[in-house]
Coordinates of C-alpha atoms and ligand atoms in Angstrom, one line a residue:
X1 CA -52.3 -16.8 -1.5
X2 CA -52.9 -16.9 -5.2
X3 CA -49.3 -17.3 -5.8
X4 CA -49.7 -20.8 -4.7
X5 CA -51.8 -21.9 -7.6
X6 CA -51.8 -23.2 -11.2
X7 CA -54.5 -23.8 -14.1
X8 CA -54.6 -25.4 -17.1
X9 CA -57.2 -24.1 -19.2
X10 CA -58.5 -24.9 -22.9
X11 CA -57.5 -28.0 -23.0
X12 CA -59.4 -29.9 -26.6
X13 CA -60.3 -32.3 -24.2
X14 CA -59.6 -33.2 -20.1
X15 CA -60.4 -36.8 -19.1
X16 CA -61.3 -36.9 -15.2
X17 CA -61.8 -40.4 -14.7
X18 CA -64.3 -40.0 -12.0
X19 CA -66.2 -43.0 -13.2
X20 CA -63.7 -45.3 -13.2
X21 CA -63.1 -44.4 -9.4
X22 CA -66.6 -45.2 -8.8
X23 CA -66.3 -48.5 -10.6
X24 CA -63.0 -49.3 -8.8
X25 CA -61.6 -49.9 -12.6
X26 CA -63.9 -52.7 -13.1
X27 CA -66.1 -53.5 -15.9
X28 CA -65.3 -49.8 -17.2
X29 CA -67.0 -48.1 -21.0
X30 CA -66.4 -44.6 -22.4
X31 CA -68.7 -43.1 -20.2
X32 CA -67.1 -43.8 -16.9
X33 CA -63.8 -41.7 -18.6
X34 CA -66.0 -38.3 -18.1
X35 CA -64.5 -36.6 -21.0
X36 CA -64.8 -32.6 -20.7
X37 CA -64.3 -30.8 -24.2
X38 CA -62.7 -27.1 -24.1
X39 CA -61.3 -28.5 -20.3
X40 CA -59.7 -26.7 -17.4
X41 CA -57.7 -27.4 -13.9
X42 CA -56.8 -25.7 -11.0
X43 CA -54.3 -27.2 -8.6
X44 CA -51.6 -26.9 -6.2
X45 CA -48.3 -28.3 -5.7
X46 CA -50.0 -30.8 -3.7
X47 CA -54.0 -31.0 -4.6
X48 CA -56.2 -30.8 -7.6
X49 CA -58.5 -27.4 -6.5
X50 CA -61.4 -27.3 -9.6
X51 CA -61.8 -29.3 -12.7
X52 CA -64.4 -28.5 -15.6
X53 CA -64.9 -26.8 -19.0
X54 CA -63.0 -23.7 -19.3
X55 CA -66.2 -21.7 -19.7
X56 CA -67.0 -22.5 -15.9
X57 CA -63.7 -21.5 -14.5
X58 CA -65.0 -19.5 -11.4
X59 CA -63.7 -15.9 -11.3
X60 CA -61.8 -16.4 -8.1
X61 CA -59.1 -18.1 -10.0
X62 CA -58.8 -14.8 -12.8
X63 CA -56.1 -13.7 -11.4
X64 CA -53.7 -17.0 -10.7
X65 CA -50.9 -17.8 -13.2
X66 CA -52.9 -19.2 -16.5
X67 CA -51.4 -21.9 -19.2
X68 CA -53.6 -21.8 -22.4
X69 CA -53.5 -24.9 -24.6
X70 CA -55.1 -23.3 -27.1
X71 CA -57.1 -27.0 -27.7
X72 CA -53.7 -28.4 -29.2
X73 CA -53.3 -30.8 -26.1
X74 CA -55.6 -33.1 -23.7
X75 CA -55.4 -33.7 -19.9
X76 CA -55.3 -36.8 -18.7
X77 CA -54.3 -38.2 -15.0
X78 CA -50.8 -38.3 -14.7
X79 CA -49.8 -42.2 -16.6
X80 CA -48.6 -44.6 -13.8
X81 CA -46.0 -47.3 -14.5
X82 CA -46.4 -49.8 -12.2
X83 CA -43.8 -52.5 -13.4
X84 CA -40.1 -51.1 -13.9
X85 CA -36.6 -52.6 -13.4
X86 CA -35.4 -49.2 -13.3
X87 CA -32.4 -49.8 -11.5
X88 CA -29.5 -51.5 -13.4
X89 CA -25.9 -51.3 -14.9
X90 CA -25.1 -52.6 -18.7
X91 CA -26.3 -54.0 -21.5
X92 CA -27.6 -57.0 -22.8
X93 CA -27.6 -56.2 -26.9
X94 CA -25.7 -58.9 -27.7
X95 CA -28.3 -61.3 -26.0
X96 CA -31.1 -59.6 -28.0
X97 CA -29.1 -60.4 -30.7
X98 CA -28.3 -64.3 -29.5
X99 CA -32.6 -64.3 -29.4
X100 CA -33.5 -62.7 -32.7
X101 CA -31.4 -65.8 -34.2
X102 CA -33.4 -68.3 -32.0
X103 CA -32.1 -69.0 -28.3
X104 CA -34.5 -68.9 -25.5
X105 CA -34.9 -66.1 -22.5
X106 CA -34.0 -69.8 -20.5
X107 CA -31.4 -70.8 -23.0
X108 CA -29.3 -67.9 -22.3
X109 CA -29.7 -67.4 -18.5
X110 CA -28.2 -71.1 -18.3
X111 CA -24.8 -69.6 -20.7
X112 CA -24.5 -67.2 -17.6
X113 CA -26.6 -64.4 -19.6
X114 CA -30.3 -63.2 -18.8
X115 CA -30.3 -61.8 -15.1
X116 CA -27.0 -62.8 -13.9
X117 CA -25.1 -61.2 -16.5
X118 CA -26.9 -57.8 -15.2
X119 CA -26.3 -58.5 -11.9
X120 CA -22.5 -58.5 -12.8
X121 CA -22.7 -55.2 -14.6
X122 CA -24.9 -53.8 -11.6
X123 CA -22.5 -54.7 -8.5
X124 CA -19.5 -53.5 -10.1
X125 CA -20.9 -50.2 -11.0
X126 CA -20.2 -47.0 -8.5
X127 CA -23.5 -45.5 -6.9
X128 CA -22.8 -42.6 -9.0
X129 CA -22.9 -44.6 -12.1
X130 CA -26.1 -46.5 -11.2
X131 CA -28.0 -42.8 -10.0
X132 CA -26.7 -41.6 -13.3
X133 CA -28.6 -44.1 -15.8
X134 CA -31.5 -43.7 -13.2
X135 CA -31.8 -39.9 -13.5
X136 CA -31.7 -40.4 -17.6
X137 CA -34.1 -43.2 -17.3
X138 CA -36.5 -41.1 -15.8
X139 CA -36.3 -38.1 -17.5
X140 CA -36.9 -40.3 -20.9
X141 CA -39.7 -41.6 -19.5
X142 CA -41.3 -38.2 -18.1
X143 CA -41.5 -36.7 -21.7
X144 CA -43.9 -39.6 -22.4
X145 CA -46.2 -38.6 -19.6
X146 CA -44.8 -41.1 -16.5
X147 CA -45.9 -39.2 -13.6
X148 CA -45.6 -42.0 -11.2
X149 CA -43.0 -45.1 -11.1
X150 CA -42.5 -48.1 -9.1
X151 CA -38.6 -48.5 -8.8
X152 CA -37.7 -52.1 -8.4
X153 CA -34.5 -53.5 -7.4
X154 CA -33.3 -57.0 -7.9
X155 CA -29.8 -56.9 -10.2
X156 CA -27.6 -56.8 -6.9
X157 CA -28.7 -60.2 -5.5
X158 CA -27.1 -59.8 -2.0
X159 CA -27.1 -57.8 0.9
X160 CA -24.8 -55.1 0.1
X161 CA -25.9 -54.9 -3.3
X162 CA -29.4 -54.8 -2.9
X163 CA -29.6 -52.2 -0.3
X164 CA -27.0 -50.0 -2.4
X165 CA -29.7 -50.2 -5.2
X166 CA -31.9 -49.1 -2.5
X167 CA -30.2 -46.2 -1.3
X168 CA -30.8 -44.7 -4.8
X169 CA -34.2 -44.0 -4.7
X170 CA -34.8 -41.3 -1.8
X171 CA -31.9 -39.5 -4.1
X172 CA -34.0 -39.8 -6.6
X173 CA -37.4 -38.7 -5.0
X174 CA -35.3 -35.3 -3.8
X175 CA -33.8 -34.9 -7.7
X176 CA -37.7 -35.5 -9.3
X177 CA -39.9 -34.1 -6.9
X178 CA -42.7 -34.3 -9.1
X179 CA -43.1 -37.5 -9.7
X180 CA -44.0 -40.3 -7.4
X181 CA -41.6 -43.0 -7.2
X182 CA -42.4 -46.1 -5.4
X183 CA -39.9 -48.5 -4.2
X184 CA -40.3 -52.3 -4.5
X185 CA -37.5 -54.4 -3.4
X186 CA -36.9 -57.7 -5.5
X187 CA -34.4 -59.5 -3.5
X188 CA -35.8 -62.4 -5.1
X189 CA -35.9 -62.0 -8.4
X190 CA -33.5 -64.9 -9.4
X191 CA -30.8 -66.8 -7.4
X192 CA -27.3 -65.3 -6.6
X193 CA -24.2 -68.0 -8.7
X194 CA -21.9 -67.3 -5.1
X195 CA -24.5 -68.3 -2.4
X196 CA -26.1 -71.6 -2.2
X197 CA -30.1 -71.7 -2.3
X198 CA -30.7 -71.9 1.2
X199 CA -28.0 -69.2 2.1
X200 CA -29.5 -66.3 0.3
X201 CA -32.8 -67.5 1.2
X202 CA -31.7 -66.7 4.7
X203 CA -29.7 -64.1 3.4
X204 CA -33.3 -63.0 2.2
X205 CA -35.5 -64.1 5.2
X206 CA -33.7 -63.2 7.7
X207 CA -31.5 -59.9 7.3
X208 CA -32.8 -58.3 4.4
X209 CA -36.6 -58.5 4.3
X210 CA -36.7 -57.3 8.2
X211 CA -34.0 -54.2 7.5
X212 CA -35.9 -53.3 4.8
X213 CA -39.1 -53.6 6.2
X214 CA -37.7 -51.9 10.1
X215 CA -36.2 -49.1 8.1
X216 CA -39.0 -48.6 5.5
X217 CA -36.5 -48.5 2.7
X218 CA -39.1 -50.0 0.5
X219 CA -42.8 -49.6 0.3
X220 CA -43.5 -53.6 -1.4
X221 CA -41.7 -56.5 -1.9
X222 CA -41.6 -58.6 -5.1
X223 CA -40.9 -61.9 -5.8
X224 CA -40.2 -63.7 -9.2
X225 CA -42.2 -66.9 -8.7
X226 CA -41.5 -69.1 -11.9
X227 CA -39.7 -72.4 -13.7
X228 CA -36.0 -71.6 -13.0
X229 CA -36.2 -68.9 -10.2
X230 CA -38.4 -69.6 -6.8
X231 CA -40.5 -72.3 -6.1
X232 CA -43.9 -71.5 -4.9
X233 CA -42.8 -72.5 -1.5
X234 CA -40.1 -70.4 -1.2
X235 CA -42.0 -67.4 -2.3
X236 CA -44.9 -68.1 0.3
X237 CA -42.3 -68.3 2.9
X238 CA -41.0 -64.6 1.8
X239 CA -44.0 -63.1 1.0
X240 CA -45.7 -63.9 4.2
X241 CA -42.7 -62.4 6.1
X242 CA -42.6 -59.3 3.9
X243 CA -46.3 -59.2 4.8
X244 CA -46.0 -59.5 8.6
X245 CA -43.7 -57.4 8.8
X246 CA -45.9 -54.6 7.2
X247 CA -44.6 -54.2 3.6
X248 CA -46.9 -54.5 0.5
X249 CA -46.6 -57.6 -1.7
X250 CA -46.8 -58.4 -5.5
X251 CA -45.6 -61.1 -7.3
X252 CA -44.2 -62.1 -10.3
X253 CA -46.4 -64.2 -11.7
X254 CA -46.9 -67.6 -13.9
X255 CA -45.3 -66.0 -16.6
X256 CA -42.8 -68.8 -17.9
X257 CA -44.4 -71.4 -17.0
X258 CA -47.6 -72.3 -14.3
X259 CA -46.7 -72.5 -10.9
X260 CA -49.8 -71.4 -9.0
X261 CA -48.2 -68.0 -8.4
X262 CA -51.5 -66.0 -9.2
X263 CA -53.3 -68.0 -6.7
X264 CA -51.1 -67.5 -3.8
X265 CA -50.7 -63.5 -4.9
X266 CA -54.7 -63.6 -4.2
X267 CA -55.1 -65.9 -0.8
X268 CA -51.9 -63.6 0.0
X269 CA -53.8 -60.6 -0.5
X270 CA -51.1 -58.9 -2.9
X271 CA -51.6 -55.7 -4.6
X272 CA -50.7 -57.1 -7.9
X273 CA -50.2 -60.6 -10.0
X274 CA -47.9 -59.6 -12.6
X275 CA -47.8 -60.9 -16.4
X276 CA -49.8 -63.9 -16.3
X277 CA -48.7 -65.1 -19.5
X278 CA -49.8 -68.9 -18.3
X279 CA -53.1 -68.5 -15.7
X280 CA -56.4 -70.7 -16.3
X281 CA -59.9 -69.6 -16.1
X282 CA -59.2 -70.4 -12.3
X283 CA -56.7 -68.4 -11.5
X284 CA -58.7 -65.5 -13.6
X285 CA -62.0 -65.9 -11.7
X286 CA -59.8 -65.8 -8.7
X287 CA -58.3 -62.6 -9.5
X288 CA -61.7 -61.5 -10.7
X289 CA -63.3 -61.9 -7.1
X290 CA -60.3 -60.8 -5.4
X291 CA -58.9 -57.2 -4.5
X292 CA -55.4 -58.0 -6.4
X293 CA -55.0 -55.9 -9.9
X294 CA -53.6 -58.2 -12.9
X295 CA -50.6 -56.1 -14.3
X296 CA -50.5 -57.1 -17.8
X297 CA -46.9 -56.5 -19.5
X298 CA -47.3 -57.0 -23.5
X299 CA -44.2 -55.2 -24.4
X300 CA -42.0 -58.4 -22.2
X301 CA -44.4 -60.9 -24.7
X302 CA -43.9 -58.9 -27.9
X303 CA -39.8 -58.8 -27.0
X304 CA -40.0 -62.4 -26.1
X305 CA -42.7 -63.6 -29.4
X306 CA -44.7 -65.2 -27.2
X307 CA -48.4 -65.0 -26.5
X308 CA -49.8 -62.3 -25.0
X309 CA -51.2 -62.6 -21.6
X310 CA -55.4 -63.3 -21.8
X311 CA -56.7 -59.7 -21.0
X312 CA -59.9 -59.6 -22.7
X313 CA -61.1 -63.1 -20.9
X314 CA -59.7 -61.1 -17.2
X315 CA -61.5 -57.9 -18.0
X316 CA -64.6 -59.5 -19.0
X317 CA -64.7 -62.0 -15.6
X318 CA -64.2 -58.0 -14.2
X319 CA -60.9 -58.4 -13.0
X320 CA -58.9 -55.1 -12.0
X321 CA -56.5 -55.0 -15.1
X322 CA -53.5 -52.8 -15.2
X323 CA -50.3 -52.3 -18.1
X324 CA -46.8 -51.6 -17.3
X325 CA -43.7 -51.2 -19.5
X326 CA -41.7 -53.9 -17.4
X327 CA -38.6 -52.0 -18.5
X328 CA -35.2 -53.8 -18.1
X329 CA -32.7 -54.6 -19.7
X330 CA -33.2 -58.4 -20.7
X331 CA -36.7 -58.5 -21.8
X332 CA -38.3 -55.5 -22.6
X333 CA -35.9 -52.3 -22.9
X334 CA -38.6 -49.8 -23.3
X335 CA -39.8 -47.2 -20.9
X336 CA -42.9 -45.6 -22.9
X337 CA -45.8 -46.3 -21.1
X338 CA -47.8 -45.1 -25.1
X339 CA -45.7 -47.9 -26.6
X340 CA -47.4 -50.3 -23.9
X341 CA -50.7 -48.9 -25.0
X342 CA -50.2 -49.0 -28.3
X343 CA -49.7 -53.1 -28.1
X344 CA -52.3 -53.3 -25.8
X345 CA -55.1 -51.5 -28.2
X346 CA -54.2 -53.9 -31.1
X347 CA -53.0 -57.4 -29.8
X348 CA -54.9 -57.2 -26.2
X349 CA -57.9 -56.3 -27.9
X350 CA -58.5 -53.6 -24.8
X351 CA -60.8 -50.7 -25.6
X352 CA -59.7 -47.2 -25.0
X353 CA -61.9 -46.9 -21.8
X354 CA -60.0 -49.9 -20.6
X355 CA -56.5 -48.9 -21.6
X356 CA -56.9 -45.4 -20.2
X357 CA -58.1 -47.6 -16.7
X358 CA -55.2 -49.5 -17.2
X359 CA -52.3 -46.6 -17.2
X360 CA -54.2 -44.6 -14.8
X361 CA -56.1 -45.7 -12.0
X362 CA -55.7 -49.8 -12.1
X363 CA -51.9 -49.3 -12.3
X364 CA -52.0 -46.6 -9.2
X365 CA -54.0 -49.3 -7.6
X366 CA -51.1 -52.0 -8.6
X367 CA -49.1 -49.8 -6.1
X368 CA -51.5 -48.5 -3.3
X369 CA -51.5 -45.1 -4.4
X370 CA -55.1 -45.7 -5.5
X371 CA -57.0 -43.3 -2.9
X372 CA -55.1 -40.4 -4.0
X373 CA -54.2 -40.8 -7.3
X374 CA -55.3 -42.3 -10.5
X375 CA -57.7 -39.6 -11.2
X376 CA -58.3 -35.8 -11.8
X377 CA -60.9 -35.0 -9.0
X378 CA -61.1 -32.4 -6.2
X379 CA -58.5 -33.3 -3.7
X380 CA -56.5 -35.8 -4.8
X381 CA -52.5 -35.5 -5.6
X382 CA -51.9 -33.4 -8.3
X383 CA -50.2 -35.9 -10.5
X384 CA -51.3 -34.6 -14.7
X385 CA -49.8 -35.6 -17.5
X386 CA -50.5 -33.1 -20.6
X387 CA -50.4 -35.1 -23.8
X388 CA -49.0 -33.3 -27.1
X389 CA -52.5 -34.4 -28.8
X390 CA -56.1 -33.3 -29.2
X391 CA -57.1 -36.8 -27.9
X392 CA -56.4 -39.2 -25.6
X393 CA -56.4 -41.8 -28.1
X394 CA -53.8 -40.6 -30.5
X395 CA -51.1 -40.9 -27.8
X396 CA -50.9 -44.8 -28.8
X397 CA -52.3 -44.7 -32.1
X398 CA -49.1 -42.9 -33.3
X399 CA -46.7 -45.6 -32.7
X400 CA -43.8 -44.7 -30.8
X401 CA -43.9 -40.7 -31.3
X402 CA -40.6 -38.9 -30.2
X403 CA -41.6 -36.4 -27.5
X404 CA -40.5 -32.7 -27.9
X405 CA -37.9 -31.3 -25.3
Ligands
LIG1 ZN1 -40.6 -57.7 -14.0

């Protein structure tokens, strides 16, 4: 039976988390991180077994396959990025280029750039193609300690399209079968140029939310509820049908301008409010007395220059806060989760108790995956990430390190 297990042992440090369990990721300090110097792990392919310092290792694991880190790396939670665009064809360079000398994310979506030029790009590429970037997309994001991703869809913008963005990500779960990859579908992430409104609403509320939702193709479904995409009406209307129908929600939140967005996520009961570039001290007590975890995306407001979203006022009302990298290909092309950190630790003004909540078990609560992941205890999935450092901390304080192969 031995065969079946793994350890980890002398790690310089392994971080367990446990407190930040117990505090559901609220109001969370160093000591809720339970730091173990000189740590260790046992675990299967499924289940964390032990976890302590080395020097405790009971004897019944002497004999099981050992991997000695010789306190040169830490142990963390596997990182969880629970805000990716993962799937999509093309490039948008030249638009970063068009905004470095001054047009606006809403200047260039009305010249037919922003989403739509993606969305061209995306349908006319071959499955093949699009499961192609998706397989190098994730193994570039792996080597920076990703152990669990929420796949969104969103560039095909109509029936065929979406679902054949879809249809990519149990390929993927059998090609990575150790990571976790969540799918959210984004139907509505912007309006289609050859449907009118209403027609891909229905498009939307009437064909593909209830396949999606009948054939479980997707665990949540997102909607991009902003000044230029869909009215908070509209996204009630989906939302609600998404929800009845049994799918998890989130939404994209007042992030260009206000709408309200934030609001609804919370009376709707959503597992996330994402960016939040815009909300008042209402909508933040809201989400601070509410189940719904505020996915904060700084590397989308660093690409864009714009302020960063208010995370030290939503942590401090002791709101559930989370980071993502947002990765896609308009707004924020980068899929280090580190990177994230790294902006979060000097223009959030987040302490490394709170980013380490943020990456781990806030962000596996952004997706549901919260009662069995998030944290290195006894029983839950055995998600780890093993970082290439003594601490945890150095993973963001070297900006933008190049993992080795
Ligand atoms: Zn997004």
């Amino acid at each position: 039976m031995d065969i079946m297990y793994k350890a980890l042992i002398h790690a310089s440090e392994l971080i367990t988390g446990a407190g930040v369990r117990k505090k559901q990721g609220r109001n969370i300090t160093e000591s809720d991180l339970n730091r173990i110097p000189d740590g260790a792990i046992v675990y299967s392919s499924k289940k964390i077994i032990w976890v302590g310092p080395t020097s405790e290792l009971p004897s019944r694991w002497g004999s099981i396959q050992k991997t000695n880190l010789h306190h040169k790396k830490s142990i963390i939670p596997g990182l969880v990025d629970c805000h990716n665009h993962l799937l999509f064809a093309g490039d948008r360079s030249e638009e970063f280029a068009a905004r470095c000398a001054g047009a606006s994310y809403q200047e260039i979506a009305k010249k037919g750039g922003g989403i739509q030029s993606t969305v061209r790009a995306t349908r006319s590429a071959s499955l093949a193609t699009l499961e192609k970037l998706a397989i190098q997309r994730l193994k570039e994001l792996e080597q920076y300690g990703t152990r669990t991703v929420e796949i969104k869809t969103g560039y095909g913008l109509s029936i065929e399209s979406e679902l054949k963005l879809l249809s990519i990500i149990p390929r993927l779960r059998k090609r990575f079968p150790h990571l976790k990859l969540t799918a959210t579908f984004l139907g509505a992430h912007a309006f289609p140029t050859d449907r009118t409104r209403a027609d891909y609403l229905q498009d939307l509320l009437e064909v593909l939310i209830p396949k999606i939702a009948k054939q479980k193709l997707a665990d949540s479904c997102d909607v991009f509820i902003d000044e230029g995409y869909f009215t908070i009406e509209e996204g009630h209307q989906l939302l609600e049908k998404a929800k009845t129908l049994g799918l998890n929600i989130k939404i994209h939140a007042d992030e260009l301008g206000y709408t309200g967005a934030t609001l609804l996520a919370v009376k709707l009961g959503a597992l996330s409010a994402d960016h939040l570039l815009k909300i008042s001290s209402v909508d933040i007590q809201a989400l601070a007395h509410s189940k719904t975890v505020a996915v904060l995306l700084p590397g989308t407001a660093f690409t864009l220059k714009t302020a960063y979203p208010p995370a030290r006022a939503l942590i401090d009302a002791g709101a559930a806060v989370a980071l993502a990298t947002d990765f896609n290909p308009g707004t924020c092309y980068c899929l280090s989760l580190p990177i994230i950190m790294s902006l979060a630790a000097l223009y959030l003004e987040m302490s490394h108790a709170e980013i380490f909540t943020a990456v781990t078990y806030n962000a596996a609560q952004a997706l549901g995956l919260h009662p069995t992941q998030g944290t290195l205890e006894v029983g839950q999935a055995a998600y780890i990430t093993v970082l290439p450092f003594q601490r945890f901390e150095e993973s963001y304080y070297r900006l933008g390190w190049s993992p080795k192969r």
